[in-house]
mmCIF file of C-alpha atoms in Angstrom:
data_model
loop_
_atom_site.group_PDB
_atom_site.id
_atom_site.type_symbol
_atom_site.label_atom_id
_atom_site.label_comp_id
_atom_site.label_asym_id
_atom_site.label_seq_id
_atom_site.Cartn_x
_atom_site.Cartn_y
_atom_site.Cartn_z
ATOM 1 C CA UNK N 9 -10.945 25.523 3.626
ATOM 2 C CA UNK N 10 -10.358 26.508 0.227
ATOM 3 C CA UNK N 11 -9.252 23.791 -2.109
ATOM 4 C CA UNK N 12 -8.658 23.680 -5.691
ATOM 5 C CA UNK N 13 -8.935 20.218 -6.845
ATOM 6 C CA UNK N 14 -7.456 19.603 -10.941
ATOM 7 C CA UNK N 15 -8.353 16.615 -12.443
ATOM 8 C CA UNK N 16 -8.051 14.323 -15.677
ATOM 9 C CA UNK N 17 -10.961 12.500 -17.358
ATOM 10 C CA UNK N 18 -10.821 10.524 -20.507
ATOM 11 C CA UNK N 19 -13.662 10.163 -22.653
ATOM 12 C CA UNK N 20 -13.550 7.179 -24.955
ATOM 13 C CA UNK N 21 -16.630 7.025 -27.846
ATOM 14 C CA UNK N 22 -17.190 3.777 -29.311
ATOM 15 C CA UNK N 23 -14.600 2.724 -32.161
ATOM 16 C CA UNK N 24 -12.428 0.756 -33.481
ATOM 17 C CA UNK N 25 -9.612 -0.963 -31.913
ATOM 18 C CA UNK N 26 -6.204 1.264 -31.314
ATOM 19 C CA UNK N 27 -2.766 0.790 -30.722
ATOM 20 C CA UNK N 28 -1.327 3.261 -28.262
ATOM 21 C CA UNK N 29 2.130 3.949 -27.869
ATOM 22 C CA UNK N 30 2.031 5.048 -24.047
ATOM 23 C CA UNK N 31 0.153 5.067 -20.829
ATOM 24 C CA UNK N 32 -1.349 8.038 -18.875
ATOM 25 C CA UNK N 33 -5.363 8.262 -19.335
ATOM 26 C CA UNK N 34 -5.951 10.328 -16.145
ATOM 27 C CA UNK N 35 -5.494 11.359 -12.485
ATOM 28 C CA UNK N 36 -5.987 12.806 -9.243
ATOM 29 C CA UNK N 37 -3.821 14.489 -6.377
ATOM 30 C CA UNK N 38 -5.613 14.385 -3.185
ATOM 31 C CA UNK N 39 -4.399 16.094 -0.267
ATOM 32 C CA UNK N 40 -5.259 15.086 3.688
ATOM 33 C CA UNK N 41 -4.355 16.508 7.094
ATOM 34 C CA UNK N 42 -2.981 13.327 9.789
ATOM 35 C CA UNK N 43 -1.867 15.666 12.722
ATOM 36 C CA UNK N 44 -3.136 18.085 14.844
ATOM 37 C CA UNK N 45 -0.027 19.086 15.682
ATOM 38 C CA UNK N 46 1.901 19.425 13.016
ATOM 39 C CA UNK N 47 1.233 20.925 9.192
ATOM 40 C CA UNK N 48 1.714 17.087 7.873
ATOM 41 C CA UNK N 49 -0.430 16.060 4.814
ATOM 42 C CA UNK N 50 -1.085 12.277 3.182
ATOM 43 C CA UNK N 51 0.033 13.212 -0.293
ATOM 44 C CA UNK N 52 -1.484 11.400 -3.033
ATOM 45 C CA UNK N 53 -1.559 10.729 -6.734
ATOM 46 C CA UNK N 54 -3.890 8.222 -8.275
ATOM 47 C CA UNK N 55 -3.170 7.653 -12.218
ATOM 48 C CA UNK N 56 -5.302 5.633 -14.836
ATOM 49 C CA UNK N 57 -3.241 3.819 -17.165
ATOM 50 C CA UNK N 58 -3.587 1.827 -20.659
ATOM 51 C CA UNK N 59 -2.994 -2.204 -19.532
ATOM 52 C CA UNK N 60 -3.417 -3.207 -23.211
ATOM 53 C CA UNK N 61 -0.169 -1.739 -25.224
ATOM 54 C CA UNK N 62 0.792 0.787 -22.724
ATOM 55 C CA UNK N 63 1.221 -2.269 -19.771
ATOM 56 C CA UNK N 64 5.183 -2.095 -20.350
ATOM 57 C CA UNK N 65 5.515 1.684 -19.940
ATOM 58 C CA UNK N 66 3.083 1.732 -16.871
ATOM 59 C CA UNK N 67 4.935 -1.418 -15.598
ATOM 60 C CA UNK N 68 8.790 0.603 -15.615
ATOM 61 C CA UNK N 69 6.563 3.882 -13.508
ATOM 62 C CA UNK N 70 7.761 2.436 -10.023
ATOM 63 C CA UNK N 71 8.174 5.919 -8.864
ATOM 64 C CA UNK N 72 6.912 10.087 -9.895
ATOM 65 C CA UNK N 73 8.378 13.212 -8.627
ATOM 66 C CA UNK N 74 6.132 15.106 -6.038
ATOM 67 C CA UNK N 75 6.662 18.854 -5.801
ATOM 68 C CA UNK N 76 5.095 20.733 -2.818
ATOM 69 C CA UNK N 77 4.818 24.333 -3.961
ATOM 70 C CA UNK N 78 7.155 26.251 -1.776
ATOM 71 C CA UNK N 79 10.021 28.306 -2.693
ATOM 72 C CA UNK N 80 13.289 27.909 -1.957
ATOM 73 C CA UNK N 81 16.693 28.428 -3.339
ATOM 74 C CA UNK N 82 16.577 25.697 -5.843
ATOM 75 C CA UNK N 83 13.685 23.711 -7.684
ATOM 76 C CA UNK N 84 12.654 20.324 -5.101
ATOM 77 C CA UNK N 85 11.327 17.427 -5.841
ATOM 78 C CA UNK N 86 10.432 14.164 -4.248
ATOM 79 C CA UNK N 87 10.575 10.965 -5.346
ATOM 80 C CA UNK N 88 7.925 8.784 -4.603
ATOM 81 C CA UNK N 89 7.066 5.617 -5.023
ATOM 82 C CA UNK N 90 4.047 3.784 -6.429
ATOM 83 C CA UNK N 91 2.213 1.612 -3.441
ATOM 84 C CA UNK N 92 -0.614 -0.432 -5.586
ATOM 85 C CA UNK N 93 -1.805 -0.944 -8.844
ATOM 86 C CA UNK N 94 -4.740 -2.942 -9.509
ATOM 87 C CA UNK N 95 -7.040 -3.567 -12.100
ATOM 88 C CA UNK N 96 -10.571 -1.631 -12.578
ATOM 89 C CA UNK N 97 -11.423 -2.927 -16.073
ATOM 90 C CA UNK N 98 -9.310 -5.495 -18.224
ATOM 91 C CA UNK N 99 -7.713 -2.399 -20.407
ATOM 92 C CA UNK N 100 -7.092 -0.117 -17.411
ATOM 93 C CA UNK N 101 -4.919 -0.284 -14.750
ATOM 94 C CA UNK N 102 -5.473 2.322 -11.516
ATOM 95 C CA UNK N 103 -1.836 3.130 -9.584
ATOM 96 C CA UNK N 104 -1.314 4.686 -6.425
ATOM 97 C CA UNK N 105 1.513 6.755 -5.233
ATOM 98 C CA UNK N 106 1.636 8.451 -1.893
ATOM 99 C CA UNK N 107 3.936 9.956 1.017
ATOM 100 C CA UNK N 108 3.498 11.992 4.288
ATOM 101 C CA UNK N 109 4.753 15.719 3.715
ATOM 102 C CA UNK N 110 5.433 18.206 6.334
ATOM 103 C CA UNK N 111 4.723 21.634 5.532
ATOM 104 C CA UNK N 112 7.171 24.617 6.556
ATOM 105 C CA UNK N 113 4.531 27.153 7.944
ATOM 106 C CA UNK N 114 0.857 27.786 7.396
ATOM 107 C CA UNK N 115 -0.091 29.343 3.472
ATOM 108 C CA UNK N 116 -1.153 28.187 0.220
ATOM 109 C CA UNK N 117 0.770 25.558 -1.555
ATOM 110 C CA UNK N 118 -0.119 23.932 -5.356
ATOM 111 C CA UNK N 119 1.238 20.404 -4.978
ATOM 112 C CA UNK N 120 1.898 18.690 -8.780
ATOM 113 C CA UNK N 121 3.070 16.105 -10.889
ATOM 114 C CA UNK N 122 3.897 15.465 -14.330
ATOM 115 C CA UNK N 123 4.619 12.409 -15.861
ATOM 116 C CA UNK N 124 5.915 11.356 -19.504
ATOM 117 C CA UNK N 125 3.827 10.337 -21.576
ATOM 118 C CA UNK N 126 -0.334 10.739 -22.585
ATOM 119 C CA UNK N 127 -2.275 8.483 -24.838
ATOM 120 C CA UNK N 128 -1.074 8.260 -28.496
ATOM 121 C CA UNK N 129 -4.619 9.897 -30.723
ATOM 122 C CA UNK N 130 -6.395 12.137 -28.325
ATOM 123 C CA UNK N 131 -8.039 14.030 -30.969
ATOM 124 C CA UNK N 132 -8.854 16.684 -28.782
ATOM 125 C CA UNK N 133 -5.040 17.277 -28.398
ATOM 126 C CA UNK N 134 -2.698 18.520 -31.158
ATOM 127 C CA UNK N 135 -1.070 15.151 -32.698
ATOM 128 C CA UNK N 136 1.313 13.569 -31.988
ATOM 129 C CA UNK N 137 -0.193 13.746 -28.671
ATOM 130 C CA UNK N 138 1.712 11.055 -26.718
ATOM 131 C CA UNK N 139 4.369 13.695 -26.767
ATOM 132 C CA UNK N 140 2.575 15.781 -24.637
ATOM 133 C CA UNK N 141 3.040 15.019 -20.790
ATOM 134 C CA UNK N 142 0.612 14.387 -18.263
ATOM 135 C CA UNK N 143 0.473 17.174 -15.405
ATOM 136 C CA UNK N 144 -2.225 17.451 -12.458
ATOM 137 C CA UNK N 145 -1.927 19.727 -9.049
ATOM 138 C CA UNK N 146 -4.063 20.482 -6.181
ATOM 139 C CA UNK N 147 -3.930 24.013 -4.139
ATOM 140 C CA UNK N 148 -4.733 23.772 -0.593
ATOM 141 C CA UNK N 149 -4.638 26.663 2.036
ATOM 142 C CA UNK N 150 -3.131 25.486 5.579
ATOM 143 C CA UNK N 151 -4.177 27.194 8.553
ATOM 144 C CA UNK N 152 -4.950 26.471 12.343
ATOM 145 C CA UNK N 153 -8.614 27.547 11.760
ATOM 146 C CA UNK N 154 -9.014 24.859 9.645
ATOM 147 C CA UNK N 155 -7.879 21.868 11.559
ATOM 148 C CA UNK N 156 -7.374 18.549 9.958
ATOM 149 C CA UNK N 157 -9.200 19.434 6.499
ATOM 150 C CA UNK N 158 -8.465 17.370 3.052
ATOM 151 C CA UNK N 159 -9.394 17.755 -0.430
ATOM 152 C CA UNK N 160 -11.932 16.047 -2.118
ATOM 153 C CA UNK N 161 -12.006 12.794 -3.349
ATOM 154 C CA UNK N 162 -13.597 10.979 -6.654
ATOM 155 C CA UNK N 163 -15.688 8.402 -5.812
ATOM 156 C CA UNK N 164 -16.310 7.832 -9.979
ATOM 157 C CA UNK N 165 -13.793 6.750 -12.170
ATOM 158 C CA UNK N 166 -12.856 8.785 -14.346
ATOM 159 C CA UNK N 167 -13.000 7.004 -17.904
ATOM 160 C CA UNK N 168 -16.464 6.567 -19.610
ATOM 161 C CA UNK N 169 -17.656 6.069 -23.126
ATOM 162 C CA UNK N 170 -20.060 8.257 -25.145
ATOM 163 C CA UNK N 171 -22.061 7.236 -28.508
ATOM 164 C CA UNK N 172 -22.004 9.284 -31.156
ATOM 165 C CA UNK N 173 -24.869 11.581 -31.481
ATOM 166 C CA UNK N 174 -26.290 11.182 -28.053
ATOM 167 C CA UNK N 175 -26.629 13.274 -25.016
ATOM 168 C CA UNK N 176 -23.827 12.252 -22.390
ATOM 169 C CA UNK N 177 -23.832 13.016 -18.958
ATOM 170 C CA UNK N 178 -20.738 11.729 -16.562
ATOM 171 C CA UNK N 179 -20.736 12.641 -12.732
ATOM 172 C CA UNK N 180 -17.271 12.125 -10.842
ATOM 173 C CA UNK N 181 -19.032 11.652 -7.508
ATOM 174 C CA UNK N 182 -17.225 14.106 -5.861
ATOM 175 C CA UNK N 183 -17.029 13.700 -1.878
ATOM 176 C CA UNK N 184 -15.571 16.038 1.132
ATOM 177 C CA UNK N 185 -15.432 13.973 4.541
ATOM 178 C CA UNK N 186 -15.266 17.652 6.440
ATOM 179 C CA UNK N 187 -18.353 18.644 4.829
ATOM 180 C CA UNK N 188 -17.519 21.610 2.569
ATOM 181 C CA UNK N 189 -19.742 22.815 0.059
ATOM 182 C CA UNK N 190 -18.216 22.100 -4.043
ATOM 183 C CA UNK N 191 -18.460 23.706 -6.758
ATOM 184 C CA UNK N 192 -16.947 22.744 -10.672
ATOM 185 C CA UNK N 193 -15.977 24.585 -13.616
ATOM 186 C CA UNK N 194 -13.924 23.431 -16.774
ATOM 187 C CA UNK N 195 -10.223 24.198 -17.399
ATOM 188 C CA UNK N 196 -7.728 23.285 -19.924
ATOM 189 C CA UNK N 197 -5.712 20.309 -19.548
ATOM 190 C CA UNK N 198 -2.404 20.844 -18.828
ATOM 191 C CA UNK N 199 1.046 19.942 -19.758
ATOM 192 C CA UNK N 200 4.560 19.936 -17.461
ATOM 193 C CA UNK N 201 6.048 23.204 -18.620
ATOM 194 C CA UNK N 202 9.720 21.573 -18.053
ATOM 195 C CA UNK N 203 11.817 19.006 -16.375
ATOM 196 C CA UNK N 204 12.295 19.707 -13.077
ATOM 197 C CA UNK N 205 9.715 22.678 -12.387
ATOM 198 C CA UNK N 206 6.532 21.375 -10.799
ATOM 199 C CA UNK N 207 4.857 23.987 -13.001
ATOM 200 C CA UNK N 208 2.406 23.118 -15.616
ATOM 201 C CA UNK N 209 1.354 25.191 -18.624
ATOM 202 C CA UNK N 210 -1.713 25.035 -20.556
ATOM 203 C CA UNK N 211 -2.025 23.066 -23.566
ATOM 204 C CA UNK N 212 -2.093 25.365 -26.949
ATOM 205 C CA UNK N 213 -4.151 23.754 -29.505
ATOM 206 C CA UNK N 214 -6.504 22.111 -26.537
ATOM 207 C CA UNK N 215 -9.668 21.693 -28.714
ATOM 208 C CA UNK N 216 -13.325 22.102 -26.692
ATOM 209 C CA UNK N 217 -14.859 18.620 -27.432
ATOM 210 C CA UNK N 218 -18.283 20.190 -28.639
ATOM 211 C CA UNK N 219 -16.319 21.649 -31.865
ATOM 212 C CA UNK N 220 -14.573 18.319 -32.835
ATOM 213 C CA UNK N 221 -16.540 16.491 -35.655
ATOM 214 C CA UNK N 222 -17.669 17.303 -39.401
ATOM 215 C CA UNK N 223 -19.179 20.335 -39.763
ATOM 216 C CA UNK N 224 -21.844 21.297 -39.184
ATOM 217 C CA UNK N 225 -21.002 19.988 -35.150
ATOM 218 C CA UNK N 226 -24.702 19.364 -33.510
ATOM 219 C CA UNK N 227 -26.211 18.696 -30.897
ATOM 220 C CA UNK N 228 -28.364 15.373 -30.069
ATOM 221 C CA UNK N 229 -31.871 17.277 -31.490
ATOM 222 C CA UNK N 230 -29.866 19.218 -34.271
ATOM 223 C CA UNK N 231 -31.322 22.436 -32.883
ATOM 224 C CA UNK N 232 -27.799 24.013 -32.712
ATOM 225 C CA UNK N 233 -24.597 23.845 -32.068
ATOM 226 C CA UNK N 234 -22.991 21.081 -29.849
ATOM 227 C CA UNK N 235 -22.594 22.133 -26.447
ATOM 228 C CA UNK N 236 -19.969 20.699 -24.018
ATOM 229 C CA UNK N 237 -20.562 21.924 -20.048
ATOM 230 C CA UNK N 238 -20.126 21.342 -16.055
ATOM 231 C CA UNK N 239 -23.233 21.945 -14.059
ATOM 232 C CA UNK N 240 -21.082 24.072 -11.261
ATOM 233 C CA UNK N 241 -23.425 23.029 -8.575
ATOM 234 C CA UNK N 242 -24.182 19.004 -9.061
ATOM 235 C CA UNK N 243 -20.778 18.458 -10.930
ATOM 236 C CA UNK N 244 -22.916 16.880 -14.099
ATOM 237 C CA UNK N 245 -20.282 16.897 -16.985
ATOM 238 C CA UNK N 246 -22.709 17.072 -19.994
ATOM 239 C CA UNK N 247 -22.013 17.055 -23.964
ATOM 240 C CA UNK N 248 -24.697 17.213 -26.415
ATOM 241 C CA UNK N 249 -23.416 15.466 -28.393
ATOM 242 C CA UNK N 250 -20.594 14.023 -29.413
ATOM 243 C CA UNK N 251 -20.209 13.753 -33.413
ATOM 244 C CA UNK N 252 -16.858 12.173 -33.724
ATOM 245 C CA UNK N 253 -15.171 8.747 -33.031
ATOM 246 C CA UNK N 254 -12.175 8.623 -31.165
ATOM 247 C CA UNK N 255 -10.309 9.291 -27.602
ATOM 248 C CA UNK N 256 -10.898 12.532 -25.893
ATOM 249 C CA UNK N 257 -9.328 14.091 -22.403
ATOM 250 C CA UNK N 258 -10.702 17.141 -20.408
ATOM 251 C CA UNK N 259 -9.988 18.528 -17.199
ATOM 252 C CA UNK N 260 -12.125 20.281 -14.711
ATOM 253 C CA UNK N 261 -11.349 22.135 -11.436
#
């Protein structure tokens, strides 16, 4: 089954204390099959959230719009509501959101969500970046040959901190229960292209990690340039090296 699996990962390197003004750090749609009989999918989206100053934003997120990638006369979304939060580290919260979905006929559908707002100074983002929303999808491709088939899940989370200067290597553990074979590559991250849509756009100004720092931007044995990578076969995300304090996000398919 062909899946396309988009995902959210924040990189924080050590620094000094920040004050954020808002809460998405990351996330995850995950997509899988419960009926043999029918094209119904267990929808859903797992967000990573700032409990220190954005606890009061993430707190008033009791429900995101779902939208399911099929046209129709008019734009559809879904409300739906969050089922758990719970925390994974004292400063981040992890919330889940999920519904059953019945799809009209066998095809290929992008499911997505986009959420207001990002992290307040993501360097890697053009500033101010909390004003950039937080969008993720998954494509799957429905058909009878398949049988009852889901995405992948990550069995890492997906926050880690780097040092400055050093080699950093982060794997996201990815998993498929049916047994497919996975490979990774690196995307932009992406933004909600406008209320109501379900369609995300790619973030102009998205800076490559590897060329954020004072020049010249090197790598751990200041051979050459700073490199910034996906091993497409074991899923290693690797950047030698970082060379600049501060909060970064990247996404990878």
């Amino acid at each position: 089954m062909r899946k396309t699996f988009h995902f959210l990962f924040i990189l924080i390197l050590a620094c000094p204390f920040w004050s954020y003004a808002t809460h998405l750090r990351a996330g995850e749609i995950t997509a899988k099959r419960v009926s043999d009989t029918q094209l119904t999918y267990k929808v859903t989206l797992t967000t990573f959230t700032d409990q220190v100053n954005g606890r009061a934003a993430n707190d008033g997120q009791e429900t995101v719009s779902f939208y399911f990638g099929f046209s129709t006369n008019k734009v559809e979304s879904y409300n739906v509501t969050r089922k758990k939060k719970f925390l994974i580290s004292p400063t981040t919260m992890c919330n889940v959101y999920d519904t059953t979905f019945t799809f009209p006929a066998p095809g290929r559908y992008t499911i997505s969500c986009g959420i207001v707002n990002r992290n307040e100074r993501t360097i890697n983002l053009p500033q101010p970046s909390e004003n950039i929303s937080f969008f993720v999808q998954t494509t799957i491709v429905i058909s009878s040959s398949f049988g009852l088939n889901s995405t992948p899940v990550l069995l890492n989370i997906p926050l880690d901190s780097a040092a400055i200067g050093k080699r950093f290597i982060h794997n996201p553990g990815a998993f498929d229960i049916d047994g497919d074979s996975l490979s990774y590559k690196l995307t932009t991250p992406q933004r909600d292209k406008g209320v109501d849509t379900g369609i995300g756009e790619f973030i102009v100004g998205y800076l490559d990690p590897s060329t954020v720092g004072p020049s010249p931007v090197l790598n751990q044995a200041g051979t050459g340039p700073a490199t910034f990578r996906i091993d497409p076969r074991t899923g290693d995300l690797i950047w030698d090296a970082p060379r600049e304090i501060g909060q970064y996000t990247v996404a990878f398919i």
